[in-house]
Short mmCIF file of C-alpha atoms in Angstrom, two decimals:
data_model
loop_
_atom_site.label_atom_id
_atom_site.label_comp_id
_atom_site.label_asym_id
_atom_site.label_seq_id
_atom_site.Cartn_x
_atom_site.Cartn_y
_atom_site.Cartn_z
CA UNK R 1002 89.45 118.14 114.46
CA UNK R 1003 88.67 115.17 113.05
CA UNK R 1004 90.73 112.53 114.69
CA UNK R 1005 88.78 114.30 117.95
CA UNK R 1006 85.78 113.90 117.09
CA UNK R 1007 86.08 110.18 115.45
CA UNK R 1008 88.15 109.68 119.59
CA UNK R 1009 84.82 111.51 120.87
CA UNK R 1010 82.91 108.33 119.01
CA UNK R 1011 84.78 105.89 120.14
CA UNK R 1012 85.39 107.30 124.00
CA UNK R 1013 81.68 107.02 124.18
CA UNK R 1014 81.26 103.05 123.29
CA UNK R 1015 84.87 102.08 124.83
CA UNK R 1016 85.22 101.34 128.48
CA UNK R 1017 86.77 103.47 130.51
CA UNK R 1018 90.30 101.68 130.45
CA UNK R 1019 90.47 101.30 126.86
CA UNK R 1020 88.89 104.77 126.19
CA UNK R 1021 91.89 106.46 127.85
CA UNK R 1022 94.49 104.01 127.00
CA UNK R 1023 93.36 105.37 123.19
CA UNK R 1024 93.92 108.95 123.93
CA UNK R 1025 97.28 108.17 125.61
CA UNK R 1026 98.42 106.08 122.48
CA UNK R 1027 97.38 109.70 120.12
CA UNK R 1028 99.49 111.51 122.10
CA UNK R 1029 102.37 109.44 121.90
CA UNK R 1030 102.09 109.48 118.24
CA UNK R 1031 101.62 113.23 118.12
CA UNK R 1032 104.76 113.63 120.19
CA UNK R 1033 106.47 111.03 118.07
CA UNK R 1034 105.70 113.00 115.03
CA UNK R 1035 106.31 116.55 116.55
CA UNK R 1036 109.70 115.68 118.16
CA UNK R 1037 110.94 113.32 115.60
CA UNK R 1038 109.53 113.57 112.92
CA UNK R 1039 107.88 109.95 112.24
CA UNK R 1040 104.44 109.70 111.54
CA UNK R 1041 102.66 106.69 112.69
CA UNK R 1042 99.37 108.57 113.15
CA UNK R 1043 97.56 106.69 110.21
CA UNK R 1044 98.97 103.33 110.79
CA UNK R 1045 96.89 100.24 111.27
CA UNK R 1046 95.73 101.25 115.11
CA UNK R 1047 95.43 97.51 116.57
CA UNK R 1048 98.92 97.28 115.24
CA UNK R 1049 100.55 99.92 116.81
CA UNK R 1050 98.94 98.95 120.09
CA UNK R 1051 100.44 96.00 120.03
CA UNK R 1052 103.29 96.78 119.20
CA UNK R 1053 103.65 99.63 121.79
CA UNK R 1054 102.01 96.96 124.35
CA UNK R 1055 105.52 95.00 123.71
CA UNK R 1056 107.14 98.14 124.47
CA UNK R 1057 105.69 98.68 127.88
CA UNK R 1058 105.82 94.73 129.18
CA UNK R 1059 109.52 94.87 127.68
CA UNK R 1060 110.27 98.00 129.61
CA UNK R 1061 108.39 97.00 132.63
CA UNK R 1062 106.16 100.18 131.97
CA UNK R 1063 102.19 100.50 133.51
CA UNK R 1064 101.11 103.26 131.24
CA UNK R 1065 101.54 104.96 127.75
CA UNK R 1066 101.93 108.30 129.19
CA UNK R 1067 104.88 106.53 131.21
CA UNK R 1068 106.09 105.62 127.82
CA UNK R 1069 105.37 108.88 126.27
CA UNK R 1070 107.51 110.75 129.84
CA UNK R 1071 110.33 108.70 128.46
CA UNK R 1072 110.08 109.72 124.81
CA UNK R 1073 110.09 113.29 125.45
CA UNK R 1074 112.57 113.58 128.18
CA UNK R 1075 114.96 110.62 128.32
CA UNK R 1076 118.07 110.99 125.68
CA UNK R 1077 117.51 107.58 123.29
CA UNK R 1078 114.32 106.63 124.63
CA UNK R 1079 112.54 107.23 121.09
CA UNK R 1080 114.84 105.43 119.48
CA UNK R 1081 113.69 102.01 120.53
CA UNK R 1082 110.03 102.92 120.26
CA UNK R 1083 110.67 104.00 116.77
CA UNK R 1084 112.46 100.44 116.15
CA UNK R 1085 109.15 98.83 117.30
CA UNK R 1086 106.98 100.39 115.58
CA UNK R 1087 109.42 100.24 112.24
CA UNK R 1088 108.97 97.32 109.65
CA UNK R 1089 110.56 94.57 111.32
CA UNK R 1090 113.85 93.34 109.57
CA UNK R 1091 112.95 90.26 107.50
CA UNK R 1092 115.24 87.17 106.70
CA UNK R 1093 117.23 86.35 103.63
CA UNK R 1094 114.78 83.85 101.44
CA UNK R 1095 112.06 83.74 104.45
CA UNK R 1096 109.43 83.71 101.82
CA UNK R 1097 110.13 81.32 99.39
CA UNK R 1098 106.65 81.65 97.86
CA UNK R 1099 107.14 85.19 97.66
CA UNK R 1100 110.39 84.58 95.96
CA UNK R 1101 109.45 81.94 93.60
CA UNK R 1102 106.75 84.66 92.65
CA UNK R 1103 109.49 87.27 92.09
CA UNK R 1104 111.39 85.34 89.87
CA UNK R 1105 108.71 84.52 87.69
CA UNK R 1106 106.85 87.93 87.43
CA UNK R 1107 110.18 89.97 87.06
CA UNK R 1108 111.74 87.25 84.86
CA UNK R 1109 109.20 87.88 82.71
CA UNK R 1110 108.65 91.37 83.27
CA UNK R 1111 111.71 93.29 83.32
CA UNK R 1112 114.18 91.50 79.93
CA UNK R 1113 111.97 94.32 77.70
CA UNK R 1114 113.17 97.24 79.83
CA UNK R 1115 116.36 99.12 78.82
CA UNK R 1116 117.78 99.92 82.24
CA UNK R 1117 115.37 98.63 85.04
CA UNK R 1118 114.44 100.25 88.42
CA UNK R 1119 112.94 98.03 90.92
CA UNK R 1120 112.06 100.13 94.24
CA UNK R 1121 111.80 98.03 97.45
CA UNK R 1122 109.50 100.65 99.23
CA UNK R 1123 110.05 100.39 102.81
CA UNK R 1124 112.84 97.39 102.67
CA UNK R 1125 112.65 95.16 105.29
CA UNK R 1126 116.64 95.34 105.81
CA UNK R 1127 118.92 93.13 103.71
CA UNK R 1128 117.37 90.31 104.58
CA UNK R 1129 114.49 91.26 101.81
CA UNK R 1130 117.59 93.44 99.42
CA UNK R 1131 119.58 90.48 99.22
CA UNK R 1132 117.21 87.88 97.98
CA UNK R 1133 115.67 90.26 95.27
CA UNK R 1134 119.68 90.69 93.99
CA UNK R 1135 120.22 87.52 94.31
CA UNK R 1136 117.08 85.72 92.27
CA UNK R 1137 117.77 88.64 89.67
CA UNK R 1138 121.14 87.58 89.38
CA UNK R 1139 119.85 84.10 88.80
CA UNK R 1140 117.87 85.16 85.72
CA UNK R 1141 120.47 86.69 84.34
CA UNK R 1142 118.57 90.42 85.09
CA UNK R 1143 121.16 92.35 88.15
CA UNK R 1144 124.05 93.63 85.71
CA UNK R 1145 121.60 95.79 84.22
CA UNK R 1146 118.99 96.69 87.07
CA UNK R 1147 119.32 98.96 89.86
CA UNK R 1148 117.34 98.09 93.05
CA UNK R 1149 116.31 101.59 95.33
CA UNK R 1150 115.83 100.18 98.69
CA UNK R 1151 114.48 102.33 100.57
CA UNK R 1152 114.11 103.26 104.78
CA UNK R 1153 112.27 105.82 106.76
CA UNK R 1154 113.77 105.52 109.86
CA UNK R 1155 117.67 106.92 109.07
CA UNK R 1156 119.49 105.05 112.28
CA UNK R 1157 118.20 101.75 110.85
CA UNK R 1158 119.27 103.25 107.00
CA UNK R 1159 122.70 103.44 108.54
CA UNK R 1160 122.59 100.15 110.28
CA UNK R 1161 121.41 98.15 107.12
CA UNK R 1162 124.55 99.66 104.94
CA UNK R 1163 126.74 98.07 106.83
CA UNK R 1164 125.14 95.03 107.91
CA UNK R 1165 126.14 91.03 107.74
CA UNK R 1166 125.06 87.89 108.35
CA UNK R 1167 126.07 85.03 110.65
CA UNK R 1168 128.72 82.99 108.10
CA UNK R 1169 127.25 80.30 109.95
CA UNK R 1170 123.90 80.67 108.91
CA UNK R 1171 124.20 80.15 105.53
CA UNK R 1172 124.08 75.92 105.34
CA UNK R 1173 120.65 76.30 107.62
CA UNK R 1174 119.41 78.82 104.58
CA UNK R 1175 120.01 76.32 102.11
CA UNK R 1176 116.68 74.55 101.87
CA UNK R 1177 114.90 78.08 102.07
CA UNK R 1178 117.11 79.22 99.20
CA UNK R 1179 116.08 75.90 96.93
CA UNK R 1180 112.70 76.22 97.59
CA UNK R 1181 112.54 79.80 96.26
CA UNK R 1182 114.05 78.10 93.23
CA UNK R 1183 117.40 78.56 93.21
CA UNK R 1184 119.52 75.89 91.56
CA UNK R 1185 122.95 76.58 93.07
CA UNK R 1186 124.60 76.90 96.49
CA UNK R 1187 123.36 79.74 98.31
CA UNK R 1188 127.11 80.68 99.96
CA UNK R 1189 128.59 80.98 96.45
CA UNK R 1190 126.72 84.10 96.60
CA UNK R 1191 129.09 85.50 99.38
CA UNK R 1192 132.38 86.52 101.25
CA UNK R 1193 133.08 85.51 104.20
CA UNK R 1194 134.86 87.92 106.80
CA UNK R 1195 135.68 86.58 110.30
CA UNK R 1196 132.83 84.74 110.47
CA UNK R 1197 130.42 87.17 108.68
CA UNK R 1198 128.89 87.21 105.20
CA UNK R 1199 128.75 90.09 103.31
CA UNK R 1200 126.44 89.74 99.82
CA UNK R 1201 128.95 89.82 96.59
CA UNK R 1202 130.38 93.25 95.76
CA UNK R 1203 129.04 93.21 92.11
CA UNK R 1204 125.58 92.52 93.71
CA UNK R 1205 125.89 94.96 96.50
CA UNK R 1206 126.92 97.41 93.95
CA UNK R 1207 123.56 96.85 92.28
CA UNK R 1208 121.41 98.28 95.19
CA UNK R 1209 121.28 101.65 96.49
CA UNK R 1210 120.04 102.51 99.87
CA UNK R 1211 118.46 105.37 100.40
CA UNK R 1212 115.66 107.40 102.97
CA UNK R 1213 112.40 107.93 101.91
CA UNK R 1214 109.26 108.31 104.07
CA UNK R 1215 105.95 106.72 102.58
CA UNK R 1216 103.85 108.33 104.85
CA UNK R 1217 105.33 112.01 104.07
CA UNK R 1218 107.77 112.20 100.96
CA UNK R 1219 106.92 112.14 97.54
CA UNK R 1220 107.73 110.33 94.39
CA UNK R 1221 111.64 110.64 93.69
CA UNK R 1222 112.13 108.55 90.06
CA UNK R 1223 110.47 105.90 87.80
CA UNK R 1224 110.48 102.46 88.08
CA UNK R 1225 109.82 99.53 86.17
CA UNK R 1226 108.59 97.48 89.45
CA UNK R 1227 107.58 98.44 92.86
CA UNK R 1228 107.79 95.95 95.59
CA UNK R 1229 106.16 96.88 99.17
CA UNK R 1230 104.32 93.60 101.02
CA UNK R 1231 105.41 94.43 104.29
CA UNK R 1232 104.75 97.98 104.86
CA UNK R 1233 101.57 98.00 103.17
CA UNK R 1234 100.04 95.26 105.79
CA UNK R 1235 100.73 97.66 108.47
CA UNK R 1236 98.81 100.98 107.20
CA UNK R 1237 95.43 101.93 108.27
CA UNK R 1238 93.03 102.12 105.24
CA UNK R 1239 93.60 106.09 104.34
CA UNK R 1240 97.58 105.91 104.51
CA UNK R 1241 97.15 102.59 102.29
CA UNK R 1242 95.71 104.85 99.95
CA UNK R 1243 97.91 107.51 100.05
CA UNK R 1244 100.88 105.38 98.98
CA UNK R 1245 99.20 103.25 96.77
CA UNK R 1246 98.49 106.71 94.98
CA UNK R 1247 102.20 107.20 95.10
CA UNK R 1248 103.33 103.86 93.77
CA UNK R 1249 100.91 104.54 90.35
CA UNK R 1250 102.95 108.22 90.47
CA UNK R 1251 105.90 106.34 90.11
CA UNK R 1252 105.73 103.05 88.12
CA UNK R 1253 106.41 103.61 84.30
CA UNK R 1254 103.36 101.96 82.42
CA UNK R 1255 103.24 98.33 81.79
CA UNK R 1256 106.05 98.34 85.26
CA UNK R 1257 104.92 95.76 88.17
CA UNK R 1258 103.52 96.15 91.15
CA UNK R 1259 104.08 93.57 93.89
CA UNK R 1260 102.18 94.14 96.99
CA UNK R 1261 100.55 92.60 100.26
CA UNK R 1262 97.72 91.40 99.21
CA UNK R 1263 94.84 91.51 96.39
CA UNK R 1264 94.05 95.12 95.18
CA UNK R 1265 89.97 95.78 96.16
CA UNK R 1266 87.81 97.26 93.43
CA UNK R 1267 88.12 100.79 95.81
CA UNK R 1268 92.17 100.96 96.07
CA UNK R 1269 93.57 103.85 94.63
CA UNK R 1270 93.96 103.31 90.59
CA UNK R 1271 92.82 99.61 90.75
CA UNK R 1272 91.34 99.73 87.83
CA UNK R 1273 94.78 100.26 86.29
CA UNK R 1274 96.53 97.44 86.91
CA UNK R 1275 96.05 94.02 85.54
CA UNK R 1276 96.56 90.80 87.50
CA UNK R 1277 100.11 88.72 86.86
CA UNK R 1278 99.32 85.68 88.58
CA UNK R 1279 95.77 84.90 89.76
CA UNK R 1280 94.98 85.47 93.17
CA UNK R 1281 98.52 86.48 93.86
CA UNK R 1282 99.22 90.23 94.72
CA UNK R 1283 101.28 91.15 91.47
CA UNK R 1284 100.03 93.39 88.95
CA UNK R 1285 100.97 95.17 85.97
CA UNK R 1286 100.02 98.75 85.36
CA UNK R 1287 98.23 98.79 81.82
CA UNK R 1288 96.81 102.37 82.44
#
């Protein structure tokens, strides 16, 4: 009732184009989430429009109820609208502010904990997985820490388990790799298979993929850090506070929380956390 009514609103100041182009895109959600079980419903709308915008132009398709035909009827059709709407794989070290920030806060952080858990909420593939093992390893923190990684979407789960890189990749990563501090050769931290890389099996063994839904599961463990930038930036403002709910549900006090951007004085449990490093989005719980 009330995502009619709030439609009702805005059907009344859109134009006509846009008005129905906004119904069609609730549908398609609603049939993404009835079908298949993936709620995008509460996601940043702009976002999802255009993302699903790339969809059409990539699929030569006029309309989202062209898009939505396809969904329901054609075999593998939701599949790649699912992808696109999905966190989009990141990089391995394509952040190296983010990573010099990791290795500070958790270096810090994480030496007074017995047995840390570090959940990657919504990983952005191994890309994202492999740095956080590898800067950990770096400090001297991995042989004792277990990083959760966790997907929604359970083809992409399967994918990311057995994914590589390009061996031939690795020189180019180099420079990204020393400027998120890392003092060493970043191929050391590999094997190389017929021209793939594969992460270290002692660091692979230190991350466990797994399926979890933000938008719909609930908290499955403790942890002693939460990391989600990625996700986060693409929720709409109730679904942000939904999970940011369920992060303070599941980080142990005094853990760290590393998100997308500056907690507001009105997200969920703000008041419980306590800045790490100024302006930068990482917090410890103190409440």
């Amino acid at each position: 009732m009330a995502a009619l009514t709030a439609f009702a609103a805005f059907a009344q100041l859109a134009p006509p184009s846009l008005a129905v182009e906004e119904l069609e895109i609730d549908l398609l959600l609603e049939a993404l989430f009835q079908r298949h079980g993936y709620d995008f419903r509460d996601y940043d709308r702009q976002l999802v429009r255009r993302k699903l915008l790339g969809v059409l132009a990539a699929r030569d398709l006029k309309t989202v109820s062209a898009l939505q035909e396809r969904v329901l009827h054609e075999p593998g059709a939701a599949s790649g609208v699912l992808r696109a709407l999905a966190v989009a794989p990141s990089g391995l070290f394509d952040d190296p502010a983010w990573a010099r920030e990791a290795r500070e806060v958790l270096g810090k952080s994480l030496p007074s904990a017995a047995l840390p858990k570090i959940w990657l909420a919504e990983c952005a593939g191994i890309g994202e997985a492999w740095t956080l093992a590898i800067l950990l390893q770096e400090a001297g923190l991995l042989a004792r820490t277990e990083i959760f990684a966790t997907i929604a979407n359970e083809e992409m789960l399967t994918e990311t388990r057995d994914a590589t890189l390009d061996a031939t990749s690795l020189p180019a990563l180099q420079e990204r790799y020393a400027e998120a501090g890392g003092s060493g050769t970043l191929a050391d931290w590999f094997e190389l298979r017929d021209g793939r890389a594969l992460l270290l099996p002692r660091l692979r063994a230190r991350i466990t993929w797994a399926g979890h839904n933000l938008v719909t599961d609930a908290s499955f463990n403790e942890f002693q850090a939460i990391l989600c930038r990625r996700a986060l930036a693409d929720f709409g403002p109730m679904l942000r506070q939904r999970v940011l709910r369920l992060f303070h549900e599941s980080l142990a006090r005094f853990g760290v929380l590393g998100v997308d951007r500056e907690l507001a004085p009105g997200d969920a449990h703000a008041g419980a956390y306590k800045p790490l490093l100024g302006e930068a989005p990482w917090y410890r719980r103190v409440e």
